[in-house]
PDB file of C-alpha atoms and ligand atoms in Angstrom:
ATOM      1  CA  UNK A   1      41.940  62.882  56.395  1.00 92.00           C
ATOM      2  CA  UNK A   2      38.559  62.758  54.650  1.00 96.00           C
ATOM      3  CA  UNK A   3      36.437  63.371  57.872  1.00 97.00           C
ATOM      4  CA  UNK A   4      37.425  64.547  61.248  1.00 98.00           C
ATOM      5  CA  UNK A   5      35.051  64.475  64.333  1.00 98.00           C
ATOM      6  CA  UNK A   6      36.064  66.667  67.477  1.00 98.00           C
ATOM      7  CA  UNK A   7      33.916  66.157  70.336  1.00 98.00           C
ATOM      8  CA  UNK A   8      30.709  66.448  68.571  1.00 98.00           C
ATOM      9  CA  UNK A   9      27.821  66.342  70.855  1.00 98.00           C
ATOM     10  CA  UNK A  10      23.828  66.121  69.861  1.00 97.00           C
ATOM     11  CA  UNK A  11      21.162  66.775  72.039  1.00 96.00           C
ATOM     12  CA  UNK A  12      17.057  65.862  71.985  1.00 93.00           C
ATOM     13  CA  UNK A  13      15.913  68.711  73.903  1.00 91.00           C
ATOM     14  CA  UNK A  14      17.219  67.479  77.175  1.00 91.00           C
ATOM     15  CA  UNK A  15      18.086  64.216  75.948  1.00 94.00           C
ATOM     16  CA  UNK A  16      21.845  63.412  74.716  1.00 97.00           C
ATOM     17  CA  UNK A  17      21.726  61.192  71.791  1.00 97.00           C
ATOM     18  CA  UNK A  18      26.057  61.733  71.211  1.00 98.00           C
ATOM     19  CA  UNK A  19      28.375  63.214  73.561  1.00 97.00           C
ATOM     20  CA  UNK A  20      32.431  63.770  73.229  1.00 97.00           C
ATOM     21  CA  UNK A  21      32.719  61.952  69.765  1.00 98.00           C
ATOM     22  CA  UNK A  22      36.218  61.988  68.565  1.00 98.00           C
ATOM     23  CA  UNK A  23      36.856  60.225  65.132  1.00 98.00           C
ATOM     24  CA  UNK A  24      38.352  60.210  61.805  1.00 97.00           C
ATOM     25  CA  UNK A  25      38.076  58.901  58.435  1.00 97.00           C
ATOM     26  CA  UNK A  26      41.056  58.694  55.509  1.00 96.00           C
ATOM     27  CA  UNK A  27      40.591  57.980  52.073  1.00 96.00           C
ATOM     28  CA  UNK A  28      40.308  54.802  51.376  1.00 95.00           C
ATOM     29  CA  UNK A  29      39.282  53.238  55.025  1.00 95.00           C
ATOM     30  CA  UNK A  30      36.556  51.063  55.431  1.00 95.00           C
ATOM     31  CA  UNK A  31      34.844  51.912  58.913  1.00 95.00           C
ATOM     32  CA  UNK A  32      32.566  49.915  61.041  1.00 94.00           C
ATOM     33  CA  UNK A  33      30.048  51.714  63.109  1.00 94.00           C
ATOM     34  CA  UNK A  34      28.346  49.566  65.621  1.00 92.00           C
ATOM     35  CA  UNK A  35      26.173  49.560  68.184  1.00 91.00           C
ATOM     36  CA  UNK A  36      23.177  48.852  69.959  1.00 90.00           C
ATOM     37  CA  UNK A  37      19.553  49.879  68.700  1.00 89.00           C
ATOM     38  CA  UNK A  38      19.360  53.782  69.566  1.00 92.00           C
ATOM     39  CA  UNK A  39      23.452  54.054  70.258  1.00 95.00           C
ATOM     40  CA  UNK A  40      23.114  57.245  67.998  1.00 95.00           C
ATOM     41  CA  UNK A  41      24.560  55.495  64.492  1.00 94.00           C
ATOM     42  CA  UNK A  42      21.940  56.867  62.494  1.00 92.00           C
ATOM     43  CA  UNK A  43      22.424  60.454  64.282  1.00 95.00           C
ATOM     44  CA  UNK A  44      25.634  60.315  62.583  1.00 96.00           C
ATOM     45  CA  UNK A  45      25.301  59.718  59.608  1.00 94.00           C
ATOM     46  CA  UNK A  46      22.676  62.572  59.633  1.00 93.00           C
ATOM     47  CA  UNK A  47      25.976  64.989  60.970  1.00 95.00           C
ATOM     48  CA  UNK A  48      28.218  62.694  58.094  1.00 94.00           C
ATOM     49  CA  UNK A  49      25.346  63.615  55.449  1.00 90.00           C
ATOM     50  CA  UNK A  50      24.497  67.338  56.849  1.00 90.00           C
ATOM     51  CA  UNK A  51      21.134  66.754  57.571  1.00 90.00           C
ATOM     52  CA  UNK A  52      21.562  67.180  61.097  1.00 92.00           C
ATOM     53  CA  UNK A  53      23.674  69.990  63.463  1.00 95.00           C
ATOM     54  CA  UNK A  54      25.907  69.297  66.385  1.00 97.00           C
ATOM     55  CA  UNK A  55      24.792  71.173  69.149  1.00 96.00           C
ATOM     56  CA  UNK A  56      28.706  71.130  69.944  1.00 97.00           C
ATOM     57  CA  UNK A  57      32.169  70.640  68.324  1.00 97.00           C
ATOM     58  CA  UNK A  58      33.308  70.504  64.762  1.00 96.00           C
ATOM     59  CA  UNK A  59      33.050  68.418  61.842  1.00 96.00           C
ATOM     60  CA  UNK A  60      35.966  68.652  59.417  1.00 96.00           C
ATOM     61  CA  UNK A  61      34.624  67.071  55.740  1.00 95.00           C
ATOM     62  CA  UNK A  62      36.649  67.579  53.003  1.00 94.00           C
ATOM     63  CA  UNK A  63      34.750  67.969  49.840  1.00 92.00           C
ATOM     64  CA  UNK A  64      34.063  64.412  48.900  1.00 91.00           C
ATOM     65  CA  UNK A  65      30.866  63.328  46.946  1.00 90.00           C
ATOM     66  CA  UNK A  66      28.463  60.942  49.861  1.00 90.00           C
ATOM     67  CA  UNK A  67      26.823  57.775  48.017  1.00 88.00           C
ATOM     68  CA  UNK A  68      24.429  56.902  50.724  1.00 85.00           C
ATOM     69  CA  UNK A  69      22.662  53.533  50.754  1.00 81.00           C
ATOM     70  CA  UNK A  70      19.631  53.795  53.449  1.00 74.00           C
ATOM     71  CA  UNK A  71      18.124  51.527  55.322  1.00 72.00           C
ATOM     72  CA  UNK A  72      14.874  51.325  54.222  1.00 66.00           C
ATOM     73  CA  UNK A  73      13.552  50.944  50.537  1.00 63.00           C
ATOM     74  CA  UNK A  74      12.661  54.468  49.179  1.00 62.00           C
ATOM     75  CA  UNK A  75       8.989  55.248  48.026  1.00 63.00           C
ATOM     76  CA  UNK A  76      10.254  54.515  44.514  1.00 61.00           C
ATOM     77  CA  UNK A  77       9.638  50.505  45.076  1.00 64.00           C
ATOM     78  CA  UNK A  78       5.704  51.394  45.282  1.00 71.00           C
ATOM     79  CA  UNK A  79       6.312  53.369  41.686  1.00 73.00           C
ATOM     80  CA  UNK A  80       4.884  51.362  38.291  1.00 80.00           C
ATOM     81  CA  UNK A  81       8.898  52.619  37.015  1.00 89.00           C
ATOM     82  CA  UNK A  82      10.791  50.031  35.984  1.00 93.00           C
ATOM     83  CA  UNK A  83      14.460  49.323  37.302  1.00 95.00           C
ATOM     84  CA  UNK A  84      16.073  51.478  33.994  1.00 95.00           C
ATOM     85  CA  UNK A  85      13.669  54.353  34.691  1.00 93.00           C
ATOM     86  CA  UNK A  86      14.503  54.392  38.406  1.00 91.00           C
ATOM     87  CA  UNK A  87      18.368  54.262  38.073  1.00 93.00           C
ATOM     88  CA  UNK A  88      18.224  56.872  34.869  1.00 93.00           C
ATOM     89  CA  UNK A  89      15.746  59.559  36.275  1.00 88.00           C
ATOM     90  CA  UNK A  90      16.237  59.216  40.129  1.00 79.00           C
ATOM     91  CA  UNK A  91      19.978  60.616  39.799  1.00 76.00           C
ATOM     92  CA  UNK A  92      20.130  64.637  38.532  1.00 75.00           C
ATOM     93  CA  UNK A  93      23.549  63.276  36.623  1.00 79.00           C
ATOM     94  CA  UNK A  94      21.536  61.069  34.125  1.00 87.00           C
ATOM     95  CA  UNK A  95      23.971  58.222  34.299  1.00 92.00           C
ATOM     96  CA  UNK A  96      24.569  56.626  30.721  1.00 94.00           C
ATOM     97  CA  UNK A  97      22.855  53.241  29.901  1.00 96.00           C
ATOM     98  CA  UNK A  98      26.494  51.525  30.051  1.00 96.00           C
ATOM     99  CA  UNK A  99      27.150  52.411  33.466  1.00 95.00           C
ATOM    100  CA  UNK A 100      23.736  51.002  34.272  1.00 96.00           C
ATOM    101  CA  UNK A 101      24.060  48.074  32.270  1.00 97.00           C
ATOM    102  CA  UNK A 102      27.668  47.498  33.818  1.00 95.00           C
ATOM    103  CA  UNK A 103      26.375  47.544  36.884  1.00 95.00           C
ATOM    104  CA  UNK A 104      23.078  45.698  36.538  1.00 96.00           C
ATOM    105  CA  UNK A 105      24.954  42.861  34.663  1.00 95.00           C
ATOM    106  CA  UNK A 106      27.751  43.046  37.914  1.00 91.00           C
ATOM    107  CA  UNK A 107      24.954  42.358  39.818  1.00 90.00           C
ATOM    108  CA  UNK A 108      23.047  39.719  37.861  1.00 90.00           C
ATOM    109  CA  UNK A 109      20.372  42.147  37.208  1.00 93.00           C
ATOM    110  CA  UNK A 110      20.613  42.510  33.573  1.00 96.00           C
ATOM    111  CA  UNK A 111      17.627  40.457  32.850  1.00 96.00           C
ATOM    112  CA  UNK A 112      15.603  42.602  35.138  1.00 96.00           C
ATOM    113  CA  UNK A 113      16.331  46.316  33.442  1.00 96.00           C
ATOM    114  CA  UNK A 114      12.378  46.473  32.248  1.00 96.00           C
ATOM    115  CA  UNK A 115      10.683  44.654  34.724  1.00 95.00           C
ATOM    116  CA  UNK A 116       8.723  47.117  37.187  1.00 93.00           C
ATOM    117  CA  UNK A 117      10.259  47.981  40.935  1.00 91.00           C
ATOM    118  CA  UNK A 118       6.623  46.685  42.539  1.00 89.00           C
ATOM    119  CA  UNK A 119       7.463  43.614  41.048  1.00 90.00           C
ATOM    120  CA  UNK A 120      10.554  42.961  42.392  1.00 90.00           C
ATOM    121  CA  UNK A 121      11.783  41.171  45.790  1.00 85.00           C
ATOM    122  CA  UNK A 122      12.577  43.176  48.533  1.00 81.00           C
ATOM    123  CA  UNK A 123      16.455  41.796  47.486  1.00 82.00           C
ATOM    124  CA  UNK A 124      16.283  42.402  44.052  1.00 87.00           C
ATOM    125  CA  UNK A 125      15.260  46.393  44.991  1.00 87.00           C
ATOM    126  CA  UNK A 126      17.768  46.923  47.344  1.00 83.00           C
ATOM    127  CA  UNK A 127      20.335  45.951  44.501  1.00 87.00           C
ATOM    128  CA  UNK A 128      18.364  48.323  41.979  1.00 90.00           C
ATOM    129  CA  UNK A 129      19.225  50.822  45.147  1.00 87.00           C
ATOM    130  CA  UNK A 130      22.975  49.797  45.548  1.00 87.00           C
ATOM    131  CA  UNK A 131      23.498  49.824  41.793  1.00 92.00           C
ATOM    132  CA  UNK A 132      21.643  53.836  42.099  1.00 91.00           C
ATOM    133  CA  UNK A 133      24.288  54.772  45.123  1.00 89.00           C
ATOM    134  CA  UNK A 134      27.212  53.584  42.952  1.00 91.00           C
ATOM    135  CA  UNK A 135      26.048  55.413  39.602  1.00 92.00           C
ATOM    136  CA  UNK A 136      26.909  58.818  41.420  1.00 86.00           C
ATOM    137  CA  UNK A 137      30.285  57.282  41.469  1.00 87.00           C
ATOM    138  CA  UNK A 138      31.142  58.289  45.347  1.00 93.00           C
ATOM    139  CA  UNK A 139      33.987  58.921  47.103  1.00 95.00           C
ATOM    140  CA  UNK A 140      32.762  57.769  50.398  1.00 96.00           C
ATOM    141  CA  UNK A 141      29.631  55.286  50.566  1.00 94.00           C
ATOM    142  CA  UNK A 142      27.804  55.095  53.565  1.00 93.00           C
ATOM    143  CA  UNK A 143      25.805  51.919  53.960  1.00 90.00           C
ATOM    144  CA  UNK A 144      23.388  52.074  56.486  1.00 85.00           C
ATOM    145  CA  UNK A 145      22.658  48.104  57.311  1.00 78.00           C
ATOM    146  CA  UNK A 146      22.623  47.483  53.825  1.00 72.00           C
ATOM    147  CA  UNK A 147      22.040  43.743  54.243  1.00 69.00           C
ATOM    148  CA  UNK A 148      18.397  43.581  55.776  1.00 66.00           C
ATOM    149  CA  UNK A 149      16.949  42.453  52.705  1.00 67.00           C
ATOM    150  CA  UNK A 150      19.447  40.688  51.074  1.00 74.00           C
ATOM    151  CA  UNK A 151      19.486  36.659  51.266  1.00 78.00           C
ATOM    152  CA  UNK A 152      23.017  34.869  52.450  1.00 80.00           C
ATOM    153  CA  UNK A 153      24.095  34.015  49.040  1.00 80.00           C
ATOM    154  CA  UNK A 154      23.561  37.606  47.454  1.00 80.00           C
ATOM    155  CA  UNK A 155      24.887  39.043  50.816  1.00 82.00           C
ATOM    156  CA  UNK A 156      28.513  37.236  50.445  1.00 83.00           C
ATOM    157  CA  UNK A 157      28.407  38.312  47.077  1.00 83.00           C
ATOM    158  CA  UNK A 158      27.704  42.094  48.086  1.00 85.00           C
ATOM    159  CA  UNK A 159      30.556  42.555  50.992  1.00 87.00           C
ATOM    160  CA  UNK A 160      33.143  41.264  48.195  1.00 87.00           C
ATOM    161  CA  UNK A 161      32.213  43.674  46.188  1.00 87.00           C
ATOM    162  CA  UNK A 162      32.052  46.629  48.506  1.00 90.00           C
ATOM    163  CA  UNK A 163      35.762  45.012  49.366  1.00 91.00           C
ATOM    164  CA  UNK A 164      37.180  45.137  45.541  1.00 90.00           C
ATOM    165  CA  UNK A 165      35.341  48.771  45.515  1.00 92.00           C
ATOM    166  CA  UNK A 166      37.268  49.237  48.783  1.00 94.00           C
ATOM    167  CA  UNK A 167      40.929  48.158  47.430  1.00 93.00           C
ATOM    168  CA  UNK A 168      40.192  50.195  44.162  1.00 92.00           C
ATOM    169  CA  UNK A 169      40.244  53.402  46.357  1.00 94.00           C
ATOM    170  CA  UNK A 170      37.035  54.136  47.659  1.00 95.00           C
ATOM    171  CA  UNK A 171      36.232  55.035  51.370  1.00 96.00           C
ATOM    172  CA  UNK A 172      33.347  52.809  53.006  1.00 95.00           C
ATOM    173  CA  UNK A 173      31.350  53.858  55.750  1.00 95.00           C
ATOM    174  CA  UNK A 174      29.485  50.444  56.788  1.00 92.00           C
ATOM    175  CA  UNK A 175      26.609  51.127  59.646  1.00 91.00           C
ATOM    176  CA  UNK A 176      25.652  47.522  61.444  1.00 84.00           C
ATOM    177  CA  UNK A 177      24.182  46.491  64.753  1.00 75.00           C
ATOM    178  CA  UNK A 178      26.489  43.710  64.795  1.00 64.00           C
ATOM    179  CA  UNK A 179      29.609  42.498  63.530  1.00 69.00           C
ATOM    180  CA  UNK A 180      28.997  38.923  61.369  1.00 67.00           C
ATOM    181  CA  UNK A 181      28.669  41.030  58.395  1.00 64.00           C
ATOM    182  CA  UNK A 182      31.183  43.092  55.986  1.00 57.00           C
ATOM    183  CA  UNK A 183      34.098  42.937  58.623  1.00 67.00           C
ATOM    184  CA  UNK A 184      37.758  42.961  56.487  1.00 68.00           C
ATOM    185  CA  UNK A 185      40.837  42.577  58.090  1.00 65.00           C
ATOM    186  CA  UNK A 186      42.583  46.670  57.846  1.00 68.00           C
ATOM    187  CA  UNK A 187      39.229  48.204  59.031  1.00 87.00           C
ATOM    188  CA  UNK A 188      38.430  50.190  61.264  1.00 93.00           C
ATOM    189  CA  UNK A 189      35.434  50.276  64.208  1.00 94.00           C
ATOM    190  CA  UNK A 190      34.147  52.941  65.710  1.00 96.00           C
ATOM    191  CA  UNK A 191      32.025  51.511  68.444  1.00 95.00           C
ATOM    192  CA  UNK A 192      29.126  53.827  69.722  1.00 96.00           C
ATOM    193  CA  UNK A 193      27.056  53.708  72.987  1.00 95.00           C
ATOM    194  CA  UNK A 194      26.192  57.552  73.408  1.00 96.00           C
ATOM    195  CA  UNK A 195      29.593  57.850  73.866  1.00 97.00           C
ATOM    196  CA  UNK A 196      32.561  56.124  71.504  1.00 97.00           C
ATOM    197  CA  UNK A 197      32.981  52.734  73.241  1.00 96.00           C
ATOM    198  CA  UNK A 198      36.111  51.897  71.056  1.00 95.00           C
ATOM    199  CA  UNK A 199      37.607  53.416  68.039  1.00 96.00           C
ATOM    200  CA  UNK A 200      40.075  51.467  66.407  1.00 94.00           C
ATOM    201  CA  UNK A 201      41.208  48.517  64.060  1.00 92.00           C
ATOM    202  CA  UNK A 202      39.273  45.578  63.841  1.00 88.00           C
ATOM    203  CA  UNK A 203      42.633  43.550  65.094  1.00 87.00           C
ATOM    204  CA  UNK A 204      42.712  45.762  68.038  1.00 89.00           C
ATOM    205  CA  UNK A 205      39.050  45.359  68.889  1.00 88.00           C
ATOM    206  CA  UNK A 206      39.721  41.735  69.028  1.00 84.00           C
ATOM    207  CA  UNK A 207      42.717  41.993  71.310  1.00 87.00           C
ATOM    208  CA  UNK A 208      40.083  43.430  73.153  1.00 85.00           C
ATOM    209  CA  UNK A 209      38.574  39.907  73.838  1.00 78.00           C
ATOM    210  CA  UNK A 210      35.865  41.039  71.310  1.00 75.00           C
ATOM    211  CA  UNK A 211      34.580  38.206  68.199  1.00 65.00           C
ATOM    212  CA  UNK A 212      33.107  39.038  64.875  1.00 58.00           C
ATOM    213  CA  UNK A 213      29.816  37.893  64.703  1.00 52.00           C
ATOM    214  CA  UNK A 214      27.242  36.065  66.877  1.00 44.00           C
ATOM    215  CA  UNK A 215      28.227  32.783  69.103  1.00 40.00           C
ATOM    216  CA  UNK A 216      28.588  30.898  65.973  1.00 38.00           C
ATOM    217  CA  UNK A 217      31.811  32.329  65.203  1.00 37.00           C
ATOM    218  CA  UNK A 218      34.957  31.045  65.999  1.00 36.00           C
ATOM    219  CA  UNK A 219      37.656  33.463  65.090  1.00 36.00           C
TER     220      UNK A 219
HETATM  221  P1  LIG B   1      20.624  54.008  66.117  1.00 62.35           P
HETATM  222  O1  LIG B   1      20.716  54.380  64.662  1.00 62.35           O
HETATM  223  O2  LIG B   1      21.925  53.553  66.688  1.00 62.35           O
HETATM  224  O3  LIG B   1      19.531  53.008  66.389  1.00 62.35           O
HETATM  225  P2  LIG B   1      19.603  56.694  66.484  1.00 62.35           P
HETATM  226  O4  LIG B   1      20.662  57.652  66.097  1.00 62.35           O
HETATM  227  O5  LIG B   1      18.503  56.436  65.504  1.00 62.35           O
HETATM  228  O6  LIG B   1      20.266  55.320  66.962  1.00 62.35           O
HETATM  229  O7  LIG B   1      18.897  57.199  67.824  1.00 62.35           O
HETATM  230  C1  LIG B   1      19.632  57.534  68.991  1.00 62.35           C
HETATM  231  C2  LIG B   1      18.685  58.084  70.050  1.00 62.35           C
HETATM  232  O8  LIG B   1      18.175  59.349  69.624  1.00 62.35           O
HETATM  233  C3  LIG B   1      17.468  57.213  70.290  1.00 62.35           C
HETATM  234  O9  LIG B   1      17.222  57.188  71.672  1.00 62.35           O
HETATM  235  C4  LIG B   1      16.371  57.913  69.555  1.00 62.35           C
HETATM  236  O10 LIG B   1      15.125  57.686  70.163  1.00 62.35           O
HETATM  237  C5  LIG B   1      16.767  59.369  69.657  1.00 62.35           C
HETATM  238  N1  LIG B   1      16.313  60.162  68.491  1.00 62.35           N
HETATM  239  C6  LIG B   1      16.652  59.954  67.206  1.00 62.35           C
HETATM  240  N2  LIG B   1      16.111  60.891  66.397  1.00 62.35           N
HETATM  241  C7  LIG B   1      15.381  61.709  67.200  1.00 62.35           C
HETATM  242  C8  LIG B   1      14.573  62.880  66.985  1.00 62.35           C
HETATM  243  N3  LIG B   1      14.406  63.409  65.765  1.00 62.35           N
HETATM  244  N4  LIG B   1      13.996  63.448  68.056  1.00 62.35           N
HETATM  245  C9  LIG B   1      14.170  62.953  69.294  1.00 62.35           C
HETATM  246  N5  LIG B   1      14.910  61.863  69.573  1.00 62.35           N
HETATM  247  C10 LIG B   1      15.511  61.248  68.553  1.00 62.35           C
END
């Protein structure tokens, strides 16, 4: 076990944002947290991340290195740096230039390794940001709806790659407000409402009478 929640509760001064969460994490899962707009995900991953205190019960972590993808684009994609400048100086382990040419040519961003972040989609920088969360080589990446900016094409492309990151060994923590996106077969939801709704495998959740996805989807 990688992480273990025990009835962690966080409290707003009089407002509870998380009460009674009980979860866990091995190496090598790949967990779903869902949940409405202001169900508390992000307060998690603050108490995941240790930028945030439970006002009760205990967080096991065992000492894993966090890649953390956030939500929004970072300051850096106002910056006149280019993409090579951003994903050399922006990590205190100076990556070497054949990781980040690996990983820019994985992600058919090779061409772009000079060009400005300001001149970049809003896509194309939140690549230059997944390539920067991978460089630190994590043991546990925590996307925090990584897809917002991504088109459908680039977004299939991205969840099969988190998945062949996933089967070579490392742990994914995948925040989303719904489930159409980055759902494998062997993972694991943890459901959140406050309270945990459901915490379990994604083939239990549907047992449930839950779907993946929207209306759309037939499953
Ligand atoms: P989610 O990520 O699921 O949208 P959040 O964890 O961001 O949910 O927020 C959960 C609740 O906590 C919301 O009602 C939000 O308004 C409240 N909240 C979040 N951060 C703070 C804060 N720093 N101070 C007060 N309330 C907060």
């Amino acid at each position: 076990m990688i992480i273990e929640a025990e009835h962690l509760k966080v409290e707003y001064g009089h407002s509870v944002v998380l009460s009674d969460i009980n979860f866990y994490v091995n190496k090598g899962d790949y967990l779903n947290i869902i949940g409405p707009n202001g169900s508390g995900k992000t307060t998690l991953i603050k108490l995941l991340t240790n930028l945030q205190k439970p006002s009760q019960g205990k967080l096991n972590i065992a000492p894993v290195v966090f890649g953390y993808l956030p939500q929004h684009l970072s300051q850096s994609a106002q910056l006149p740096a280019n993409v090579y400048e951003v994903l050399k100086f922006s990590n205190a382990k100076k990556p070497a230039d054949e990781a980040i040419k690996k990983l820019l040519s994985d992600m058919g961003m090779l061409e772009l390794m000079y060009h400005p972040m300001r001149k970049l989609s809003g896509g194309e920088q939140q690549r230059v940001y997944i390539i920067r969360a991978l460089l630190s080589n994590p043991d546990v990446l925590i996307l925090d709806e990584p897809t917002s900016a991504l088109d459908p094409e680039f977004r299939k492309f991205f969840y099969a790659y988190i998945e062949k990151l996933n089967d070579n060994g490392m742990t994914i923590i995948h925040v989303t407000h719904d489930l159409s996106d980055g759902l494998r077969h062997g993972s694991r939801i943890l459901e959140l409402d406050q309270v945990v709704k459901f915490f379990g495998t994604f083939e239990q959740y549907q047992l449930l009478g839950h779907k993946k996805g929207g209306h759309h989807h037939h499953v």
